[in-house]
PDB file of C-alpha atoms in Angstrom:
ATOM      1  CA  UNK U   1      85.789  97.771  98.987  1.00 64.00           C
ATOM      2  CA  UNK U   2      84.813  94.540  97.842  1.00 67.00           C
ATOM      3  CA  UNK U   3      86.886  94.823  94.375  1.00 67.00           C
ATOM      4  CA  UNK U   4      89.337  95.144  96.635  1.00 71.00           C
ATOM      5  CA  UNK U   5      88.952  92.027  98.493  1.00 83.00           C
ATOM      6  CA  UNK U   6      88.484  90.179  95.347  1.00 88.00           C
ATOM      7  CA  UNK U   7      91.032  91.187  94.045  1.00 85.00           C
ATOM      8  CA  UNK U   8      93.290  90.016  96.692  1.00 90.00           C
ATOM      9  CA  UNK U   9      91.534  86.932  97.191  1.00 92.00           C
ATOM     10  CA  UNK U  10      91.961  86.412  93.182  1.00 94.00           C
ATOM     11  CA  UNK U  11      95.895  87.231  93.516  1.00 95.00           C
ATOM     12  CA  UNK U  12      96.422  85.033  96.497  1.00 96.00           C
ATOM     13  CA  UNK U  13      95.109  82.391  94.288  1.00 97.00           C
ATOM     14  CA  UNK U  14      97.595  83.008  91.372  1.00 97.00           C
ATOM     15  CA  UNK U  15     100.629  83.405  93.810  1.00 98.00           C
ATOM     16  CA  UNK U  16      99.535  79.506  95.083  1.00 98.00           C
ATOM     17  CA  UNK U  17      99.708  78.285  91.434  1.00 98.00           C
ATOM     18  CA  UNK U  18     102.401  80.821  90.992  1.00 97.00           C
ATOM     19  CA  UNK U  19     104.443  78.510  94.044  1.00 97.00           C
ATOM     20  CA  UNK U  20     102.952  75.538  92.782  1.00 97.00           C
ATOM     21  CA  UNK U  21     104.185  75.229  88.983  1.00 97.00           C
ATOM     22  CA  UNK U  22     107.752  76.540  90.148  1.00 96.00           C
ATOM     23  CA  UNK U  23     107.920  74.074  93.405  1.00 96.00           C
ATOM     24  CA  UNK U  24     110.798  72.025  92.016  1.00 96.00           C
ATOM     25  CA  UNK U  25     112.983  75.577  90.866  1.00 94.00           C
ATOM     26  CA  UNK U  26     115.068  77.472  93.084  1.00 95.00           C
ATOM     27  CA  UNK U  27     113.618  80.386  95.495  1.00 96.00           C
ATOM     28  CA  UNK U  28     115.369  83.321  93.889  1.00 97.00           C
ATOM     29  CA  UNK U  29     115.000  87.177  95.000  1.00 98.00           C
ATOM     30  CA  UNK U  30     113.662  87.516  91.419  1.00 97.00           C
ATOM     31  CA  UNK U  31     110.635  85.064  91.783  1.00 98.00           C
ATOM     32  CA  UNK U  32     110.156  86.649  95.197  1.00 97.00           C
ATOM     33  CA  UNK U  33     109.777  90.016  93.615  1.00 97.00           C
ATOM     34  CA  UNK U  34     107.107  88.469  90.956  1.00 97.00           C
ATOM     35  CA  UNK U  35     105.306  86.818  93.763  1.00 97.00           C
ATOM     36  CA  UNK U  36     104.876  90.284  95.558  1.00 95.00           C
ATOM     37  CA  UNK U  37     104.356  92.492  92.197  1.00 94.00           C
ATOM     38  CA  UNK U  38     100.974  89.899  91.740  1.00 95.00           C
ATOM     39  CA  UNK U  39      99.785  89.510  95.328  1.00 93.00           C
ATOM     40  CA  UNK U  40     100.098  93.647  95.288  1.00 91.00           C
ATOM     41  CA  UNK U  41      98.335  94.466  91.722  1.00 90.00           C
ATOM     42  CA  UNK U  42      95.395  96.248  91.609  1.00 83.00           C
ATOM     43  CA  UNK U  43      94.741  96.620  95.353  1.00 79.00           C
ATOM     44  CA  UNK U  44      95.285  99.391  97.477  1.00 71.00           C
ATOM     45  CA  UNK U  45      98.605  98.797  98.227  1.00 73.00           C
ATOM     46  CA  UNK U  46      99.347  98.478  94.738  1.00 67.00           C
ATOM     47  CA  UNK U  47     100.771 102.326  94.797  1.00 64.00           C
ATOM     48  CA  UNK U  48     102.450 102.084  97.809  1.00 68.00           C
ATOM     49  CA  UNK U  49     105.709 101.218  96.307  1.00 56.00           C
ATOM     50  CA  UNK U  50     105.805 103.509  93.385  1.00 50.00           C
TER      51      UNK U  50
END
């Protein structure tokens, strides 16, 4: 369980410098999509959409 929550923790962090780097670029559905596919990965929601 606490993979888990460092896992999410760790994601969160990337999807901030994710936002961050790409602040001045258009929201698209596409970065959207990337944002989710990181915050998701390797947790256990991670299989939810497959």
């Amino acid at each position: 369980m606490k993979y888990l929550l460092v896992a999410e923790t760790a994601n969160h962090f990337r999807c901030i410098d994710m936002i961050i780097d790409d602040a001045k670029v258009a929201l698209t559905e596409k970065f959207i999509k990337e944002l989710h596919l990181v915050l998701k990965n390797g947790t256990s929601d991670s299989r939810k959409d497959l």
